[in-house]
Amino acid sequence: MRLVYLSMLLAVTGAFANDYGAGPVRKKLIQLGWDSPDAESFAAHWKLVEKSPFDGIRIQLKPRQAEGGREVSFRNLFTSTPWKREWFVRDIELLKKANGKKRSGSFLAIAAGPAVDWFDDAAWKEVVEHARIAAWIAREAGLRGLMFDPEVGNSQPAFAYIRQVNRDRYSFDEYSRKARERGREWMQAIASEYPDMVFFTLFLNSGAALGALGNDPREGLERGRNYTLYPAFLNGMLDVIPPGMTIVDGAEYSYPHSDEAQYLKHVNAIRNSALALVAPENHARYRSQVQAALAIYLDAYTGIPLDNVHSDVYNDPPLKEGERLVDRLQGALMSAQQISDQYVWVWGERYQWWPTESNRVLPFHWEAILPGITDALRRGMDPREAALARASREFEVTERKLAGSGRKPKNLLQNGSFPVSDKKVSLEGWQIAGAVEGDPAFGYRNRGAVRLVGGREARLSQAVPVSHRFYRVRSRVRQMGSGKPVVRISWLEETGKPVGEDSELWAKHSPNDAWQSIEQTVMAPREARQLVVELFAEEQTGEGDIVWFDDVEVIPIAVN
C-alpha cells in the first residue's frame, strides 16, 4: 500500500496545487554573538552579512546618555528613565542604508536588565514606553522584530520573586498577577507599533519545563531562583497578542547538544511540558503563535575542554573515527533545522564574522579557526542535504535489521554482481557501449566483474523505474594505472528527457590495485520516472589503465 501511495505522489505532474499544502516552511539561521554589530557597524558591513550563511543577525544599538547623565541601553529596558524617539532616528537611518535582503530577517536586541518594582505604575509606564520605542525602531528600520534576552544575572533580578524588594509586602501570587498585568501592557505597546513582528526570545518556559523532569513545573516555582515571574509575564503577553504576531522560544538550554534525540527533548518541552505554565484560556494562542527554535553554541566546535558542559556536542554521542568537529556541527544543524518550527540560532563568543569593536572578541574570523564552517552552516540548513542525511540513516537502520535475519536489501539492478556461468560473465540487463569486457576471475567476492580498458571509450548503463524518493547507490571498484572509475546517476522523465542534476561517485583514494567501496544516497526529482546508472572510466590514457566494477547496487530507501 505504501508503494502505491508513493507512486501516486510521484505521478503528480506540473506545479504543486495548494489543495494539499503550501509546501514546507523555509527554515532560517540567525547569528548572535559578542560581535553583534550596532547600527553604524551594520551599515558599514552589511555586504559581509549578505555573503554570510545567515538569514539574519542580531543588531545591538549603542548605549547613550539621557538627561542627567543616566545611561540609555536596550539591554536595560526595565528602568524608569524616560526615553525620547528622536534619540534613535539616526540609528534607523543607518540601518536603512543596508540595502541587502538580510536586514529584513534581522532582529533588534533588547533585554530586561535591572528590575523595577512591578507595583510601581510610574516606573512601568516608562518600561512600556521603552518597549514601544524598540518596536517602532524595528518596524521603521525594516527588521523582522525584537530579540529579547530575559537572562537574570546578579544585577538583573527582573523575574526573580525571591529578589524583589517588596516580597515581604506582597505574596508570590500577588506578584504573579501583577507580572501578568505588566505583560499585557508590554505586549499592547509592542503590538501598537509592530503587530506582525516576530518577538524572538532566547528562552521562554522551556527551561522550567525541562527542569521539572516530567513533573509539574509549577511545583516549587515560588521557591525558584531566577525566572519565577516569567511565566506570568508571558501569560500577560498571550492575553493580548495580535493574531499576526509570532513569539519564538529560542531554547537556549539546547546549547550543549548536537543529537536529534536531545533536540526533540527540548522541542517537546516547549510544545507540551511548558503548557503547564500557560493559562488554560491561552493554550490555543500558545499552540498557534509560539514557535520552537533551537540554539547552537559555536565555540564548542572549536574544541572546548572535556569538563565543560558544552563538550557534550562532541561527546554525546562520541565522535566517530574520521569525523571532524565541523562535520558534527553540520550534522547538528541538519537535525536542529528539521526539528525546529522555523528558526535555528547560533551563538559565538571568541571569534568574529565581521569587524567588531568588542574587546572580548579575538581578531580571527570563524573560518580561520574552524575551516569549512561557512559551508557546513549552509549545507546544514539546506533541506535537501538534511533529507539525504536522514535517508542515509534510514538505510543504515534497514540494512542492520536485514543483516540480523541473514538478509540483504533488494537490489533493483539486474546482474549488478556480474555472475559467472560457463566461464562467462552475464551482462544481461546492461546497455553496452564500446569494448566492455566481462572478467570471470577478478570479482570482489565472487569471480565475476566487469572491466574497462583505457583507450576503448567503453561504458555500460542500466535504467530502473522510479518508485521511491530516495535510493542508495553503491559499487565496488578497482583500478590499475591512471584514470578513475566513475558511477554516474541520472534521471529521466516520462518522455525520456533528462531531468534534475546528475550525481557522480568515484574512489577517494589513489590507485592501489585494491577493491574500494563507493556509495551515495540520492533523491529522485519530482518528475523522474527512471533512474539511470552508468559505469565508465575517466582520464585513462592507454591499454595499461584498467578499471573494474562489481556489486553495483541501486537500493530503494523506505522510512522505518
XYZ file of C-alpha atoms in Angstrom:
560
model
C 0.000 0.000 0.000
C 2.904 2.331 0.816
C 4.376 1.806 -2.662
C 1.026 2.592 -4.264
C 0.771 5.827 -2.306
C 4.333 6.827 -3.187
C 3.684 6.064 -6.839
C 0.598 8.284 -6.732
C 2.669 11.122 -5.307
C 5.365 10.669 -7.938
C 2.755 10.646 -10.683
C 1.716 14.223 -9.931
C 2.975 16.465 -12.722
C 3.114 20.214 -13.216
C 3.137 22.792 -10.447
C 2.099 21.794 -6.949
C -1.510 22.619 -6.126
C -2.493 24.417 -2.939
C -5.155 21.780 -2.312
C -2.588 19.635 -0.499
C -0.481 22.265 1.192
C 1.710 25.258 0.531
C 4.960 23.325 0.879
C 7.484 23.165 3.723
C 8.291 26.178 5.875
C 11.668 27.615 4.932
C 13.949 27.293 7.951
C 16.111 30.260 8.918
C 19.511 30.604 10.602
C 20.117 33.628 12.852
C 23.537 34.750 14.116
C 24.200 36.164 17.582
C 27.441 36.759 19.403
C 29.816 39.159 21.020
C 30.478 40.523 17.525
C 26.834 41.621 17.018
C 27.034 44.981 15.202
C 25.454 48.269 16.165
C 23.614 50.368 13.577
C 26.764 52.088 12.335
C 28.710 48.845 12.013
C 25.798 47.104 10.288
C 25.553 49.947 7.774
C 29.297 49.668 7.104
C 29.498 45.874 6.829
C 26.093 44.807 5.519
C 27.654 43.284 2.400
C 29.540 40.834 4.641
C 26.230 39.897 6.220
C 24.752 39.320 2.765
C 27.600 36.919 1.886
C 27.330 35.063 5.184
C 25.402 31.779 5.641
C 22.860 33.517 7.889
C 19.310 34.629 7.103
C 19.516 37.376 9.692
C 21.548 38.594 12.638
C 21.141 40.305 15.993
C 21.725 44.082 15.994
C 22.648 45.863 19.238
C 22.254 49.624 19.398
C 24.906 51.519 21.328
C 24.046 52.881 24.781
C 23.709 56.662 25.078
C 23.287 59.273 27.780
C 19.908 60.691 28.750
C 19.299 63.933 30.594
C 21.039 63.883 33.933
C 23.759 61.545 32.674
C 21.719 58.350 33.074
C 22.578 55.626 30.565
C 20.018 54.553 27.996
C 20.611 50.984 26.880
C 18.484 48.433 25.076
C 19.961 45.869 27.426
C 18.154 47.635 30.270
C 14.551 48.173 29.210
C 13.304 47.574 32.746
C 14.313 51.023 34.014
C 12.344 54.144 34.900
C 14.493 56.506 32.815
C 12.342 58.329 30.219
C 13.347 57.842 26.552
C 12.700 60.017 23.525
C 12.204 58.737 19.988
C 14.367 61.409 18.442
C 17.403 59.861 20.124
C 17.132 56.882 17.780
C 16.318 58.475 14.423
C 19.938 58.276 13.281
C 20.051 54.557 14.152
C 17.064 53.980 11.891
C 18.676 55.956 9.085
C 21.898 53.965 9.400
C 20.097 50.627 9.397
C 18.196 51.602 6.271
C 21.499 52.106 4.457
C 21.938 48.336 4.435
C 20.268 47.580 1.106
C 20.561 43.806 1.239
C 17.852 41.238 1.827
C 19.082 40.094 5.225
C 18.178 43.274 7.069
C 14.548 42.182 6.838
C 15.447 38.900 8.562
C 17.382 40.538 11.396
C 16.359 41.484 14.930
C 16.885 44.394 17.303
C 18.349 43.150 20.583
C 16.585 44.061 23.827
C 16.916 42.773 27.388
C 15.194 43.254 30.724
C 18.151 44.454 32.752
C 17.805 45.547 36.387
C 14.406 45.230 37.972
C 11.924 47.982 38.629
C 9.224 47.491 41.211
C 6.434 45.555 39.485
C 3.937 47.584 41.547
C 5.427 50.983 40.581
C 2.964 52.311 37.985
C 5.080 55.347 37.103
C 8.200 53.253 36.511
C 6.273 50.713 34.446
C 4.854 53.450 32.290
C 8.452 54.124 31.191
C 9.277 50.437 30.786
C 6.286 50.010 28.498
C 7.297 53.098 26.521
C 10.800 51.628 26.078
C 9.237 48.515 24.556
C 7.058 50.668 22.309
C 10.089 52.627 21.078
C 12.043 49.427 20.429
C 9.173 48.043 18.337
C 8.928 51.340 16.445
C 12.652 51.223 15.630
C 12.416 47.622 14.418
C 9.480 48.425 12.146
C 10.893 51.697 10.787
C 14.286 50.078 10.118
C 12.715 47.146 8.257
C 13.833 44.496 10.754
C 11.898 41.288 11.380
C 11.271 42.064 15.011
C 12.743 42.166 18.502
C 15.102 39.671 20.135
C 14.513 39.540 23.874
C 17.103 38.201 26.314
C 15.432 37.607 29.694
C 18.612 36.322 31.335
C 18.865 37.130 35.013
C 22.280 37.993 36.444
C 23.318 39.290 39.846
C 22.402 42.811 38.788
C 19.351 41.728 36.768
C 16.739 40.243 39.123
C 13.766 41.272 36.971
C 11.857 37.976 37.029
C 13.120 36.549 40.350
C 10.464 36.716 43.073
C 12.917 35.991 45.900
C 14.912 39.099 44.894
C 12.011 41.555 44.714
C 12.343 44.426 47.153
C 8.709 44.204 48.296
C 8.294 40.460 48.613
C 7.678 40.851 52.358
C 4.729 43.062 51.454
C 3.305 41.114 48.511
C 2.856 37.358 48.167
C 4.088 35.315 45.229
C 0.540 35.100 43.877
C 0.169 38.879 44.074
C 3.462 39.385 42.260
C 2.423 36.859 39.603
C -0.872 38.668 38.986
C 0.979 41.958 38.666
C 3.588 40.419 36.326
C 0.775 39.166 34.099
C -0.739 42.658 34.063
C 2.641 44.118 33.058
C 2.972 41.502 30.342
C -0.311 42.685 28.870
C 0.849 46.307 28.934
C 4.195 45.343 27.382
C 2.578 43.388 24.539
C -0.025 46.081 23.848
C 2.763 48.639 23.472
C 4.774 46.429 21.111
C 1.715 45.478 19.069
C 0.644 49.100 18.699
C 3.825 49.728 16.684
C 4.537 46.399 15.017
C 1.630 43.928 15.239
C 3.042 41.370 12.811
C 6.604 41.175 14.121
C 8.460 38.096 15.313
C 9.148 38.504 19.033
C 12.168 36.238 19.415
C 13.093 35.262 22.984
C 16.275 33.358 23.783
C 14.080 31.222 26.019
C 10.569 31.212 27.458
C 9.238 28.474 29.726
C 11.245 25.650 28.158
C 13.944 25.816 30.845
C 11.477 25.488 33.711
C 9.660 22.692 31.902
C 12.887 20.750 31.334
C 13.994 21.278 34.923
C 10.831 19.606 36.198
C 11.976 16.324 34.590
C 8.434 15.352 33.685
C 6.819 16.596 36.906
C 4.545 19.615 37.173
C 6.830 22.638 36.564
C 4.583 24.796 38.764
C 5.713 22.891 41.833
C 8.407 24.834 43.611
C 8.027 27.807 41.256
C 7.688 30.210 44.176
C 10.974 28.957 45.661
C 12.786 29.121 42.327
C 15.754 31.386 41.968
C 15.630 33.393 38.771
C 12.593 33.141 36.466
C 9.646 32.551 38.771
C 7.655 35.531 37.461
C 8.476 34.931 33.812
C 5.555 32.523 33.119
C 3.063 35.079 34.420
C 4.643 37.778 32.240
C 4.293 35.511 29.200
C 0.662 34.811 30.062
C 0.037 38.537 30.059
C 1.589 38.799 26.611
C -0.548 35.925 25.346
C -3.685 37.566 26.767
C -3.467 40.346 24.171
C -1.143 39.062 21.433
C -2.412 40.158 17.996
C -3.183 37.320 15.559
C -0.361 38.274 13.177
C 2.471 38.136 15.722
C 4.744 35.163 16.409
C 6.661 34.530 19.641
C 9.729 32.293 19.469
C 11.093 30.241 22.356
C 14.781 30.062 21.459
C 15.545 27.122 23.809
C 18.939 28.457 24.863
C 19.311 25.391 27.073
C 19.836 23.282 23.954
C 23.411 24.670 23.655
C 25.210 21.515 24.871
C 23.608 19.183 22.363
C 24.093 18.071 18.789
C 21.949 14.963 18.757
C 18.482 14.677 17.250
C 17.016 12.916 20.292
C 18.258 15.688 22.595
C 16.785 18.367 20.339
C 13.449 16.559 20.365
C 13.546 16.684 24.161
C 13.829 20.476 24.085
C 11.122 20.954 21.472
C 8.803 18.629 23.374
C 9.357 20.784 26.465
C 8.273 23.863 24.503
C 5.283 22.325 22.771
C 3.946 20.140 25.551
C 5.558 20.301 29.015
C 5.594 24.112 29.084
C 1.816 24.186 28.590
C 1.538 23.556 32.335
C 2.779 27.132 32.816
C 0.291 28.621 30.331
C -3.148 29.718 31.476
C -5.877 27.444 30.014
C -7.507 30.362 28.203
C -4.187 30.943 26.390
C -3.491 27.367 25.300
C -4.847 27.888 21.785
C -2.855 31.093 21.285
C 0.276 29.445 22.667
C -0.053 26.462 20.336
C -0.710 28.585 17.263
C 1.603 31.561 17.879
C 4.595 30.279 19.880
C 7.311 28.581 17.847
C 10.079 26.248 18.992
C 13.603 27.238 17.944
C 16.933 25.580 18.783
C 20.331 27.006 19.679
C 23.907 26.037 18.758
C 26.970 27.186 20.716
C 29.664 27.635 18.073
C 32.653 27.908 20.415
C 32.133 24.303 21.497
C 33.021 23.146 17.989
C 36.444 24.766 18.189
C 37.446 22.330 20.936
C 36.260 23.042 24.455
C 37.758 21.154 27.467
C 36.047 17.854 28.165
C 34.890 19.011 31.605
C 32.911 21.883 30.082
C 29.179 21.235 29.806
C 29.233 22.309 26.155
C 31.665 19.499 25.279
C 28.585 17.278 25.049
C 28.331 18.406 21.433
C 31.144 16.012 20.582
C 30.946 13.560 23.490
C 27.263 12.623 23.299
C 27.443 10.646 21.109
C 31.247 10.362 20.783
C 32.851 11.481 17.540
C 33.204 8.688 15.002
C 36.596 7.819 13.562
C 37.500 10.476 10.993
C 34.595 12.729 11.974
C 35.636 16.356 12.334
C 34.066 18.888 14.668
C 32.910 20.849 11.624
C 31.159 17.686 10.393
C 29.463 17.318 13.765
C 28.366 20.954 13.541
C 26.804 20.356 10.122
C 25.017 17.271 11.401
C 23.756 19.134 14.462
C 22.393 21.907 12.288
C 20.693 19.403 9.975
C 18.916 17.858 12.948
C 18.064 21.193 14.553
C 16.576 22.766 11.441
C 14.409 19.715 10.755
C 13.037 19.663 14.300
C 12.592 23.406 14.902
C 9.445 25.161 13.737
C 11.317 27.786 11.708
C 14.394 29.195 13.439
C 17.809 27.937 14.481
C 20.236 30.406 16.026
C 23.958 30.232 16.661
C 25.846 31.969 19.441
C 29.568 32.721 19.102
C 31.901 34.445 21.535
C 35.628 34.310 20.853
C 35.764 34.896 17.092
C 34.117 37.151 14.539
C 32.118 37.068 11.327
C 32.656 40.796 10.654
C 34.783 43.579 12.151
C 33.851 44.449 15.711
C 34.910 46.905 18.395
C 34.290 44.379 21.159
C 37.457 43.739 23.148
C 36.125 40.338 24.147
C 36.425 39.016 20.587
C 39.754 37.775 19.226
C 40.878 39.195 15.854
C 40.244 35.960 13.925
C 37.451 35.074 11.521
C 35.497 31.937 12.310
C 36.580 30.381 9.011
C 40.244 30.690 10.053
C 39.569 28.908 13.343
C 37.193 26.229 12.065
C 37.889 25.731 8.343
C 34.781 24.758 6.442
C 32.345 26.298 8.933
C 30.701 28.561 6.348
C 29.960 25.673 4.012
C 28.883 23.490 6.952
C 26.342 26.097 8.046
C 24.975 26.430 4.517
C 24.737 22.688 3.956
C 23.296 22.133 7.408
C 20.405 24.484 6.637
C 19.790 23.007 3.179
C 16.621 20.883 3.425
C 17.812 18.688 0.567
C 21.085 17.901 2.348
C 19.188 17.228 5.561
C 16.752 14.911 3.777
C 19.617 12.965 2.186
C 21.350 12.619 5.552
C 18.137 11.323 7.122
C 17.596 8.901 4.242
C 21.149 7.593 4.729
C 20.419 6.924 8.390
C 17.182 5.160 7.470
C 19.098 2.950 5.044
C 21.683 2.028 7.664
C 18.920 1.043 10.089
C 17.214 -1.084 7.426
C 20.437 -2.833 6.454
C 21.227 -3.654 10.088
C 17.741 -5.108 10.592
C 18.022 -7.258 7.488
C 21.516 -8.434 8.394
C 20.167 -9.635 11.747
C 17.997 -12.136 9.907
C 20.608 -13.032 7.285
C 19.051 -10.965 4.502
C 20.247 -8.185 2.216
C 18.481 -5.108 0.814
C 16.838 -5.600 -2.564
C 18.996 -4.526 -5.497
C 16.926 -3.103 -8.380
C 19.700 -3.696 -10.924
C 19.800 -6.848 -12.982
C 23.121 -8.692 -12.757
C 24.740 -5.945 -10.687
C 27.187 -8.530 -9.305
C 28.092 -9.791 -12.782
C 27.607 -13.518 -12.094
C 29.701 -16.089 -13.952
C 28.181 -19.020 -15.841
C 30.203 -21.374 -18.046
C 33.208 -19.084 -17.548
C 31.278 -16.146 -18.981
C 30.147 -13.018 -17.134
C 26.451 -12.265 -17.512
C 25.820 -8.694 -18.695
C 22.110 -9.184 -19.322
C 20.132 -6.084 -18.441
C 23.042 -3.729 -19.153
C 23.280 -1.464 -22.191
C 26.801 -1.743 -23.618
C 28.768 0.910 -25.494
C 32.284 0.189 -26.715
C 34.534 -2.703 -25.757
C 33.207 -3.682 -22.310
C 34.801 -6.896 -21.049
C 33.466 -9.371 -18.536
C 36.204 -10.623 -16.202
C 35.256 -14.076 -14.845
C 38.226 -14.316 -12.461
C 38.590 -10.886 -10.871
C 35.416 -10.124 -8.869
C 35.175 -8.660 -5.389
C 33.525 -11.534 -3.509
C 32.741 -13.959 -6.266
C 34.566 -14.369 -9.511
C 32.658 -12.065 -11.856
C 33.313 -8.395 -12.563
C 33.249 -6.015 -15.499
C 36.447 -4.459 -16.867
C 37.073 -1.271 -18.847
C 40.449 -0.877 -20.534
C 41.924 2.513 -21.385
C 41.621 3.899 -24.901
C 38.445 1.985 -25.789
C 35.740 4.515 -24.786
C 33.710 1.764 -23.152
C 30.770 2.206 -20.794
C 27.663 0.376 -19.698
C 24.358 1.554 -18.233
C 21.060 0.318 -16.852
C 17.770 2.051 -16.115
C 15.274 1.157 -13.377
C 11.775 2.570 -12.730
C 11.500 5.223 -10.014
C 9.160 4.058 -7.240
C 10.731 5.738 -4.194
C 12.045 9.191 -3.381
C 15.455 8.084 -2.088
C 17.951 5.459 -3.207
C 21.327 4.168 -2.058
C 23.677 3.649 -4.986
C 26.945 1.816 -4.376
C 29.607 -0.180 -6.133
C 32.940 -1.886 -5.600
C 35.674 -0.509 -7.851
C 39.296 -1.369 -8.577
C 41.861 0.216 -10.832
C 45.338 -0.151 -12.222
C 47.376 2.556 -13.896
C 45.984 6.032 -14.348
C 42.357 7.050 -14.656
C 39.470 6.552 -12.283
C 36.248 4.507 -12.230
C 33.062 6.576 -12.183
C 29.460 5.692 -11.359
C 27.045 8.292 -12.690
C 23.404 8.546 -11.603
C 20.998 10.441 -13.836
C 17.242 10.791 -14.135
C 14.729 10.664 -16.987
C 11.179 11.956 -17.069
C 8.306 10.075 -18.713
C 9.244 11.204 -22.240
C 12.857 10.110 -21.782
C 14.109 13.671 -21.386
C 16.826 14.201 -18.726
C 15.622 15.899 -15.563
C 17.378 17.113 -12.420
C 21.098 17.027 -11.719
C 23.416 14.081 -12.260
C 25.454 12.627 -9.401
C 28.862 11.019 -9.802
C 30.651 8.632 -7.473
C 34.356 7.907 -7.634
C 37.005 6.467 -5.358
C 38.570 8.967 -2.978
C 41.909 7.176 -2.758
C 44.715 6.986 -5.276
C 45.095 3.876 -7.473
C 46.395 0.960 -5.416
C 45.129 -2.111 -7.260
C 42.733 -2.952 -4.423
C 38.958 -3.012 -4.227
C 37.323 0.099 -2.803
C 33.719 0.897 -1.973
C 31.941 3.978 -3.276
C 28.366 4.857 -2.330
C 25.944 7.733 -2.108
C 22.335 8.431 -1.209
C 20.420 10.191 -3.989
C 17.000 11.816 -4.178
C 14.744 11.491 -7.204
C 13.489 14.711 -8.803
C 9.713 15.009 -8.650
C 9.318 14.478 -12.413
C 11.705 11.491 -12.621
C 10.335 8.183 -13.884
C 13.626 6.353 -14.442
C 16.944 6.206 -12.607
C 19.913 5.516 -14.886
C 23.208 4.086 -13.604
C 26.205 4.463 -15.884
C 29.640 2.886 -15.356
C 32.679 4.330 -17.128
C 36.263 5.465 -16.633
C 37.862 8.894 -16.868
C 41.439 10.029 -17.531
C 42.674 6.703 -18.900
C 45.489 7.011 -21.428
C 46.338 3.518 -22.646
C 45.943 -0.240 -22.519
C 47.660 -0.429 -19.127
C 44.956 1.652 -17.496
C 42.187 -0.674 -16.309
C 39.198 -0.271 -14.005
C 36.830 -2.927 -12.666
C 33.275 -2.678 -11.298
C 31.477 -5.235 -9.158
C 28.492 -5.437 -6.781
C 26.758 -2.422 -8.328
C 23.539 -1.770 -6.399
C 20.545 0.554 -6.539
C 18.538 0.075 -3.333
C 15.260 1.923 -2.627
C 15.059 3.506 0.837
C 11.812 3.255 2.789
C 11.100 5.035 6.074
C 11.390 2.751 9.103
